XYZ file of C-alpha atoms in Angstrom:
506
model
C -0.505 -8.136 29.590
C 0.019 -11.768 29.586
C -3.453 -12.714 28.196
C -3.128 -9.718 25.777
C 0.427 -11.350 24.057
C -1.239 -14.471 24.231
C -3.994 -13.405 21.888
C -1.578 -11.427 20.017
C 0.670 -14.561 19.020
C -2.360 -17.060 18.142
C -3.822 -14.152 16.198
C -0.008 -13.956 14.387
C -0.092 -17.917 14.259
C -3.336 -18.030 12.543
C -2.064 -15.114 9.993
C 1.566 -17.042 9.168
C -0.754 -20.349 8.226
C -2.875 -17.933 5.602
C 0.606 -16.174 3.931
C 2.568 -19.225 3.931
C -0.763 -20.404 1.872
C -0.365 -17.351 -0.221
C 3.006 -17.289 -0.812
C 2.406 -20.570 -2.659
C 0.575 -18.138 -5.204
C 2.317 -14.993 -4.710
C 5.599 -15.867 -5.978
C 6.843 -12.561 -7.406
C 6.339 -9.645 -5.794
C 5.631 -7.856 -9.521
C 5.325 -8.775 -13.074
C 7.465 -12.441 -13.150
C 9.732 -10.923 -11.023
C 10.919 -13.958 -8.160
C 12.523 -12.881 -5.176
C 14.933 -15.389 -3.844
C 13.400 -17.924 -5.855
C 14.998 -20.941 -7.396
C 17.759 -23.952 -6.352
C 19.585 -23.140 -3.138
C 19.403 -19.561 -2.910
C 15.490 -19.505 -2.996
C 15.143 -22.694 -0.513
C 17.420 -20.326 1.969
C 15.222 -17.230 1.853
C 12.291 -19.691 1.815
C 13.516 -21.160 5.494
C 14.620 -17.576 6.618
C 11.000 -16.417 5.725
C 9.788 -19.068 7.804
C 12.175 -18.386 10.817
C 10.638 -14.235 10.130
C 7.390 -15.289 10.992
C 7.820 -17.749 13.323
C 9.187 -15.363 15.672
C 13.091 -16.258 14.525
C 15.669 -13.203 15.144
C 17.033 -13.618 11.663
C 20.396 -14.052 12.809
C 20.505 -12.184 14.968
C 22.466 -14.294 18.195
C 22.738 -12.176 21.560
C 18.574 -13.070 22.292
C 17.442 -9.241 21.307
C 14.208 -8.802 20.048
C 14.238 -7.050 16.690
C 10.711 -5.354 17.346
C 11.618 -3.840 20.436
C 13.108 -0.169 20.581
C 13.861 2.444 23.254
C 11.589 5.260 21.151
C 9.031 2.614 19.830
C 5.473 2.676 22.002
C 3.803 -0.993 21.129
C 0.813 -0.411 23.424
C -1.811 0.136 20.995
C -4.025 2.228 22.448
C -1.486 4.836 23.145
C -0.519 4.114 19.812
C -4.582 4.918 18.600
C -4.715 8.004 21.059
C -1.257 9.872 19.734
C -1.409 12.314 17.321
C 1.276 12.113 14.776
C 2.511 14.977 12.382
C 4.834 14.862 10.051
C 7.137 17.283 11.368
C 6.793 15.311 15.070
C 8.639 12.268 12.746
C 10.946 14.916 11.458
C 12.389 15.033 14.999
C 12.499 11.611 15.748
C 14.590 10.964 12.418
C 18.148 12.841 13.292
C 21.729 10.958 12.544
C 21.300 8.553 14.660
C 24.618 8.350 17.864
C 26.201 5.418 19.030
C 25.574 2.959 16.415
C 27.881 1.317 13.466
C 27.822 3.708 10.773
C 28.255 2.045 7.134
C 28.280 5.025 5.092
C 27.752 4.334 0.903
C 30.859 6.543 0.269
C 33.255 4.455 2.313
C 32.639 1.794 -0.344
C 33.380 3.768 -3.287
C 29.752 5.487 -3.969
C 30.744 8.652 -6.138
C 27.174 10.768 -5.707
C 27.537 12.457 -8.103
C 24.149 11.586 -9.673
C 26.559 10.083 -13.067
C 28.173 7.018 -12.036
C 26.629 4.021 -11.253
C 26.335 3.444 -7.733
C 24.899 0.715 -7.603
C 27.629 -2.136 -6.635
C 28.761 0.455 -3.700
C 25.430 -0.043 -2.436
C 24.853 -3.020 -2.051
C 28.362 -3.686 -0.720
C 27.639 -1.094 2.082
C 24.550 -3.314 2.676
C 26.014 -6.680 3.278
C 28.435 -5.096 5.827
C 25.428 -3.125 7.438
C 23.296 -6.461 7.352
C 25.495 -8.335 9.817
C 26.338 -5.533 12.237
C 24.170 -5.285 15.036
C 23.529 -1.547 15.470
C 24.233 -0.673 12.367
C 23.411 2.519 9.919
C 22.933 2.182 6.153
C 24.019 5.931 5.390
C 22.941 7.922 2.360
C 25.083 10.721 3.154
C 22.728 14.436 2.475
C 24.058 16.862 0.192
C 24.442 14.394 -3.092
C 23.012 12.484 -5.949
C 23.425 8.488 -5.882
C 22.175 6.864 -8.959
C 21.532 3.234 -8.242
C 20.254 0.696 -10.882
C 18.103 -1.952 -9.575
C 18.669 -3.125 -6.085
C 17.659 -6.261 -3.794
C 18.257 -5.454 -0.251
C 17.934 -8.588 1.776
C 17.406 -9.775 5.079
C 17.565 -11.160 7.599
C 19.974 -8.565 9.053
C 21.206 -7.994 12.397
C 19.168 -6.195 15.009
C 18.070 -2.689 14.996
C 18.851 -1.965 11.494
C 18.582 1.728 10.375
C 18.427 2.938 6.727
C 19.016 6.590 6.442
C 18.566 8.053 3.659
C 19.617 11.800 4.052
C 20.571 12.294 0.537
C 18.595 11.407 -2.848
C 18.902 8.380 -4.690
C 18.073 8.522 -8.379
C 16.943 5.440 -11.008
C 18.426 5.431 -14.128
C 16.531 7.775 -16.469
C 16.914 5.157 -19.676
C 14.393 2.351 -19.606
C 16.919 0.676 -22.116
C 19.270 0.886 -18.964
C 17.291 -1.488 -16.645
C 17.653 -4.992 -16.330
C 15.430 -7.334 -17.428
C 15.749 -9.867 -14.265
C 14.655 -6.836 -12.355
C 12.010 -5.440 -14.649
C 9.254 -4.612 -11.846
C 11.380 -3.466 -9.164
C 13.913 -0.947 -8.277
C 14.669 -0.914 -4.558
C 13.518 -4.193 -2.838
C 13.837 -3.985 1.075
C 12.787 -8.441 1.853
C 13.091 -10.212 4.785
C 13.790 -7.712 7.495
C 12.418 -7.478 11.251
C 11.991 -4.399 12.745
C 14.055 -1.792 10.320
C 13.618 1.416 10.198
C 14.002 3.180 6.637
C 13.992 7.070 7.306
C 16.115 10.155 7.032
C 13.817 13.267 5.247
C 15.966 12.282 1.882
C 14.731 11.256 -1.832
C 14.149 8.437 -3.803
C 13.222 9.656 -7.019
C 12.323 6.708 -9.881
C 13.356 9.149 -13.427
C 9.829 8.193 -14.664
C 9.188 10.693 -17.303
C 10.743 8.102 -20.064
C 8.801 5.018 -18.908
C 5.143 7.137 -18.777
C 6.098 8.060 -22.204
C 6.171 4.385 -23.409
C 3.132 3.436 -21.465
C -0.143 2.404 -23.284
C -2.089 4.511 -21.621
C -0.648 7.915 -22.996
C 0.659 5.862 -26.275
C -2.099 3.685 -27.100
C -0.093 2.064 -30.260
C 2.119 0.757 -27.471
C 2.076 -2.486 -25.807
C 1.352 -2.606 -22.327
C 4.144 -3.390 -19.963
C 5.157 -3.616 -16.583
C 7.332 -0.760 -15.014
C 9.581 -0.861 -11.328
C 8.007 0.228 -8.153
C 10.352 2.781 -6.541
C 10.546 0.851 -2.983
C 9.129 -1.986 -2.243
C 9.115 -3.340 1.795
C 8.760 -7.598 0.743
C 7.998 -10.307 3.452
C 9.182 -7.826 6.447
C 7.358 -7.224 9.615
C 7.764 -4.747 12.354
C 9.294 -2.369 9.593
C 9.264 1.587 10.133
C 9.238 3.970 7.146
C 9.098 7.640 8.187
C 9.899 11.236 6.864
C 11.030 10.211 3.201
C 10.162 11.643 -0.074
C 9.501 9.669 -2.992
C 8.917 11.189 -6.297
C 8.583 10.296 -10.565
C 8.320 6.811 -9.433
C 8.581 4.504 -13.019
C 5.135 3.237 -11.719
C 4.451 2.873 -8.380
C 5.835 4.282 -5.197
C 5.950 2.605 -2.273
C 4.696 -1.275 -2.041
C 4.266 -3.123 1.214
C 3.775 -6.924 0.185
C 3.634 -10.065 2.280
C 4.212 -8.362 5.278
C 3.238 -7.220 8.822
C 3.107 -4.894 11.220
C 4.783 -2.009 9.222
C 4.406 1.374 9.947
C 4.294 4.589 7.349
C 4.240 8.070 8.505
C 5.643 11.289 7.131
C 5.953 9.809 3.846
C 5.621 12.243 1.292
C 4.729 11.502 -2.900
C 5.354 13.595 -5.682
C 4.486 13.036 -9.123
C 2.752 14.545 -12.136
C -1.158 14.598 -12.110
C -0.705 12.713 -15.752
C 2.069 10.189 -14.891
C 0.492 6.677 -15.810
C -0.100 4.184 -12.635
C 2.024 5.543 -9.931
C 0.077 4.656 -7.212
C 1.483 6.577 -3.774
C 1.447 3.793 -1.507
C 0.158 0.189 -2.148
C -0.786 -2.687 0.166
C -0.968 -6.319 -1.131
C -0.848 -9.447 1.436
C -0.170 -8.125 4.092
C -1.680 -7.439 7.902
C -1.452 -5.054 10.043
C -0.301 -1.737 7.993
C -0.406 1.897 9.264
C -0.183 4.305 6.896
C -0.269 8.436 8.958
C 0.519 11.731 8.554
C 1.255 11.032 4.383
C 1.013 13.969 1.782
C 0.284 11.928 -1.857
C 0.213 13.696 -5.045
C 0.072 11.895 -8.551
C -1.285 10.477 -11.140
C -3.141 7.131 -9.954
C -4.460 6.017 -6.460
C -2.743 7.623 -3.529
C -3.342 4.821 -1.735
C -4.444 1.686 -2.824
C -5.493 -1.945 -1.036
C -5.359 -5.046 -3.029
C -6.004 -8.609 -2.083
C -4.930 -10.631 0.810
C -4.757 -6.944 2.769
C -6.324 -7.054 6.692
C -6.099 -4.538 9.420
C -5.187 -1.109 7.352
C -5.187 1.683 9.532
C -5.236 4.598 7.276
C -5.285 8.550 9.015
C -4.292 11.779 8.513
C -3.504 11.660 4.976
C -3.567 14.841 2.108
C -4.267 13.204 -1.150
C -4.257 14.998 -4.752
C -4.145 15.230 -7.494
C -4.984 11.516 -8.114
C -7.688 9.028 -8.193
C -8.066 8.978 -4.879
C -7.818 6.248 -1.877
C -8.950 3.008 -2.956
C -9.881 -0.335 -2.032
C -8.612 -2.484 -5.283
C -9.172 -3.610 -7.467
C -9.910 -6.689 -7.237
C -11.611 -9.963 -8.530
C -9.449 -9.850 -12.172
C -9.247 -12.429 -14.345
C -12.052 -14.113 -11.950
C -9.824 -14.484 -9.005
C -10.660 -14.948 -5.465
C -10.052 -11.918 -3.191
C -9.915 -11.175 0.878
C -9.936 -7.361 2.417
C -10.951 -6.905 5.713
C -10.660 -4.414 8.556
C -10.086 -1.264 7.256
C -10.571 1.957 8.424
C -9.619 5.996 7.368
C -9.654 8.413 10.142
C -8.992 11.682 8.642
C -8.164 12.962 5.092
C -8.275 16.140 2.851
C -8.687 14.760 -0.720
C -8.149 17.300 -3.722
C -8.712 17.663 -7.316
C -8.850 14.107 -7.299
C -11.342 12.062 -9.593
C -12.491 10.310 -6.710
C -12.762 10.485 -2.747
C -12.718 6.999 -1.106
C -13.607 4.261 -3.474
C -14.143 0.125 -3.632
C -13.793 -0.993 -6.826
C -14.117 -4.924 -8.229
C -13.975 -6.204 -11.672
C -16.975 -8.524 -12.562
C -16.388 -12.360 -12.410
C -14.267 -12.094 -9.300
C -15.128 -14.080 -5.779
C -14.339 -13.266 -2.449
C -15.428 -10.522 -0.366
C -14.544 -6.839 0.836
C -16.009 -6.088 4.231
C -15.891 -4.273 7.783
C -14.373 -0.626 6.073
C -14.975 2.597 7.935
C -13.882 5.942 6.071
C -14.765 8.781 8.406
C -13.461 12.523 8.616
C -12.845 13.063 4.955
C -12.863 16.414 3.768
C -13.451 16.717 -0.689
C -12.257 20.110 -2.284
C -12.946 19.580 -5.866
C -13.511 15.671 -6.465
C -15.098 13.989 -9.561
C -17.262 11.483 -7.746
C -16.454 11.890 -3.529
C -17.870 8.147 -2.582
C -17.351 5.242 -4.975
C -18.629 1.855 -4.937
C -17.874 0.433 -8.485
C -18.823 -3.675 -9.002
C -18.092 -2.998 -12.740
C -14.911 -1.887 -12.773
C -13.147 -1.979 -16.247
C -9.373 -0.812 -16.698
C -9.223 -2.515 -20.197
C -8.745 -1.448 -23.765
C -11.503 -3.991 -24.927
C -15.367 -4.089 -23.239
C -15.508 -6.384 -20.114
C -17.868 -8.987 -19.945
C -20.960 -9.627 -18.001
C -20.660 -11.548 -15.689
C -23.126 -12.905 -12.632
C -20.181 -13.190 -9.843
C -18.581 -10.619 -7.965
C -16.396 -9.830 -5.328
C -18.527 -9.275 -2.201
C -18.826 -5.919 -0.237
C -20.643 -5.380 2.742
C -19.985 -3.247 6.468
C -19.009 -0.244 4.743
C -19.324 3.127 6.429
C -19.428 6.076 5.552
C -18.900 9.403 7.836
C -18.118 12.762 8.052
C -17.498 13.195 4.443
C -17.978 16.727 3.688
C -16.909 19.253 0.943
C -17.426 19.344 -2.835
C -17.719 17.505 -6.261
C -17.118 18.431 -9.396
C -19.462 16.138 -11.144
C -23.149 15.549 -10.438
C -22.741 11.785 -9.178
C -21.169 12.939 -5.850
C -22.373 9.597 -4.145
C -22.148 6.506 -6.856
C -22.916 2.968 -5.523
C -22.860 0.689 -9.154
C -23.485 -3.220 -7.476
C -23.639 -6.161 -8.674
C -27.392 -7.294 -9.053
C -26.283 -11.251 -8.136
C -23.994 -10.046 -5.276
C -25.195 -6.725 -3.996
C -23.629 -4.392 -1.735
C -25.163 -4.429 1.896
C -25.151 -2.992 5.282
C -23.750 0.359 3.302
C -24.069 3.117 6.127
C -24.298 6.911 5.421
C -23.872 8.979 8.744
C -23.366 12.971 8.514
C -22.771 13.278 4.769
C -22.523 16.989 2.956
C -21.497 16.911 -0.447
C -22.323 20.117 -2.869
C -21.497 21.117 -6.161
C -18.869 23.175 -7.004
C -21.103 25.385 -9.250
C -23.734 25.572 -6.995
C -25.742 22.817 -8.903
C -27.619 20.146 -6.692
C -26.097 16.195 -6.863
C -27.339 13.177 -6.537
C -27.022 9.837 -5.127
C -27.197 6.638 -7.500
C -27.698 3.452 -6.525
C -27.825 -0.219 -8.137
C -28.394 -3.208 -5.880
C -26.882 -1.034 -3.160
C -28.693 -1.838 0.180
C -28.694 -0.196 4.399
C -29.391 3.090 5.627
C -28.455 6.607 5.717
C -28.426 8.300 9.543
C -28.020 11.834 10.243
C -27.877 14.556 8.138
C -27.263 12.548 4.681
C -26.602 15.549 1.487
C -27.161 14.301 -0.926
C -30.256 12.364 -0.102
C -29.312 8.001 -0.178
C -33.275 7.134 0.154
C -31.829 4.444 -2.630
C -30.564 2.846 0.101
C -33.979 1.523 1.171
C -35.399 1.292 -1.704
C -33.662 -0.965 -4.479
C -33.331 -4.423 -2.731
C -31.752 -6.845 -5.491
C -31.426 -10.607 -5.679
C -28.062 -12.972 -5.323
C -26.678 -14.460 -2.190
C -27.547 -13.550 1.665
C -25.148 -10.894 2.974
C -24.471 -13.603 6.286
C -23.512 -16.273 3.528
C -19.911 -15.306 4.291
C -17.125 -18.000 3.664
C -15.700 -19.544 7.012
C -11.824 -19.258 7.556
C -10.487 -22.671 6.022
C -12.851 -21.291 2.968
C -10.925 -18.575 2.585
C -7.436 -19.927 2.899
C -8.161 -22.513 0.445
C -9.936 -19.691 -1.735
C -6.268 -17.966 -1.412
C -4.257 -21.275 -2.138
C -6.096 -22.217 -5.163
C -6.458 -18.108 -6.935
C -3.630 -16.438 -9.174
C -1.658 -13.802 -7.982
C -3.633 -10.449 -8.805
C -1.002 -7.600 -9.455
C -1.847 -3.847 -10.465
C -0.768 -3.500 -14.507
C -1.288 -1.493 -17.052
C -4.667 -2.766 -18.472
């Protein structure tokens, strides 16, 4: 066990030098948004960051360790081995006995889905925050509307939110305010929190997808809030909550560690512009199980900086699918690595599991395994796109590209809707390699054959492969060696020096 921790905390060591690198970059955790940023304030949640990952209790003074919990199993192969439903988190997510309850109402909340709730809220916080034991209650059975929120940490130890009622945004876009333009409820700086309680956090989105450029096109693009975002945490818990009409996206996990997602369920029209389910950026170690997504973008999407995602059991659709990306915009340099989907039913969704990169970008994608997936209805089931273009003018062409290579591919059965069921568009300087297709069976809906395309897509197809991937094989392309990988003080430097890439409306 001893030698096990030890690896654990150099591995942690080595990941706190490559954020703190980031976090030079990533100042906002959306759109110009800064969290704790500027004069004293932001020099304070700077140094509490630091004591966060550094293994500091964030105030906490009686020597507890934040991460630890009676009903929390850190072994993780047990972890691996359990089988997790959402109704098994149901259980575990009762009114919790024994603790300091700070309940909303006590400090004047109204719930009554009207009155502005917001001050009561964040008063109920502070007291929570530096209780040990304490409860952040929602009450069930009413309506909180609660303008933008900042939720901040460090708080005392074993922290529960629970959220048994629903908490509503403001429905008037004219209503939010402008220091808070990309965010709605932050959750920053905590250790081991748990957010959970089976209640809602619905965003009001209908009025911001109306003024989005992608269903008005004579608009201008802007940002919108993400429902709830988990900012600079680690050893955070989010189970058995509903999130639905999000402005834009759901649920964001940024700059963070070791969080946990299960039972998490996402509503929201199949038309509702960019409201991605759940969405990784910078951050390590991330388990996402046991999720039902429906909406209008990604159900799940990993963006730069992202390592370790564990993805499994998960129901997407209707939606574009789970995604790695995108990334490389605006030529910017770009890490994923180490992840994996074990499981999923994806429906009426315009794609299955996808990678997709803008052209111009650096970096690399590598070391992915999406296995188990079951299609009913899908536009194009696997997705590699190296061209990716989300823009209302042409993109360029351009000779460098994001990297992707140890991808695989198995189990993915079911159907498409389109006759590209397997599309694998590469870059012909940087081409996709060591692509593996094991125990593939796609079919039409209609009955129709489909087809596999490749373009500078190279490795090997094992098993039963339907449709046939002989492109595989066959259509070696130029550009760099696939073992020309950068080393590790490449890649923090790479990180250091690149923009901070954030999901928008283009």
């Amino acid at each position: 066990m001893e030698a096990g921790g030890g690896r654990r905390r150099a591995r942690s060591m080595l990941f706190l030098a490559l954020v703190l690198m980031a976090m030079a970059v990533a100042k906002t955790v959306s759109g110009g948004d800064d969290v704790g940023a500027g004069g004293e304030e932001g020099d304070h949640d700077h140094e509490q960051f630091l004591k966060l990952w550094t293994g500091g209790r964030g105030g906490d003074d009686d020597g507890e360790d934040h991460l630890s919990w009676d009903d929390d199993d850190d072994d993780e192969e047990e972890e691996e081995a359990e089988e997790v439903t959402a109704s098994a988190w149901a259980a575990k997510c009762r009114p919790p006995m024994g603790k300091n309850v700070v309940n909303v109402d006590s400090f004047g909340a109204a719930g009554d889905g009207c009155s502005d709730d917001t001050e009561a809220f964040l008063n109920a916080w502070k007291k929570a925050c530096s209780l040990n034991n304490a409860v952040f209650l929602v009450p069930g059975g009413r309506r909180y509307k609660v303008g933008a929120a900042r939720f901040m940490g460090p708080c005392k130890s074993r922290l529960i939110v629970q959220i048994q009622g629903t908490i509503v945004a403001p429905e008037e876009p004219s209503e939010w305010d402008a220091a808070s333009q990309r965010l709605w409820l932050l959750f920053s700086g905590l250790a081991g929190a748990r957010i959970q309680g089976g209640g809602v956090v619905d965003g009001s989105g209908a009025k911001w997808w109306a003024n989005s450029c992608k269903i008005d096109r004579s608009k201008p693009c802007k940002g919108a809030p993400t429902a709830l975002t988990i900012d600079s945490c680690r050893g955070v818990r989010v189970r058995n909550l509903r999130l639905q009409n999000a402005q834009q996206m759901h649920l964001t996990v940024s700059r963070s560690r070791d969080v946990r997602l299960a039972g998490v369920r996402v509503d929201s029209p199949e038309d509702s512009p960019n409201t991605d389910g759940i969405h990784v950026a910078d951050s390590t170690a991330v388990t996402i199980q046991a999720c039902r997504i429906a909406t209008g973008d990604d159900c799940i999407s990993i963006s730069n900086g992202s390592f370790a995602v564990r993805m499994k059991d998960i129901d997407c659709g209707p939606g574009h699918g789970i995604s790695i990306g995108s990334l490389g915009q605006g030529g910017s340099f770009a890490a994923v690595e180490g992840v994996s989907l074990d499981g999923a039913r994806v429906r009426r969704a315009q794609n299955g599991v996808r990678i997709k990169t803008w052209q111009g970008g650096a970096g690399y994608v590598r070391d992915v395994r999406f296995a188990d997936v079951r299609v009913d209805g899908v536009d194009h089931p696997i997705v590699i796109d190296q061209f990716y273009c989300d823009s209302r003018s042409p993109c360029r062409n351009r000779t460098s590209n994001v990297r992707v290579s140890n991808v695989m591919y198995r189990n993915i059965t079911g159907t498409a809707r389109r006759a590209e069921a397997i599309r694998l568009a590469c870059s012909d300087a940087v081409p996709c390699v060591d692509i593996v297709l094991s125990d593939i069976n796609l079919r039409r809906e209609d009955g129709a054959e489909v087809q596999t395309v490749c373009n500078c897509a190279m490795g090997f197809d094992d098993g039963r492969v339907r449709p046939a991937a002989d492109c595989l094989r066959t259509s070696p392309c130029g550009g760099v060696s696939p073992d020309d990988h950068p080393d590790d003080g490449e890649v923090k430097e790479k990180l250091d020096d690149a923009p901070p890439v954030r999901h928008t409306e283009l």
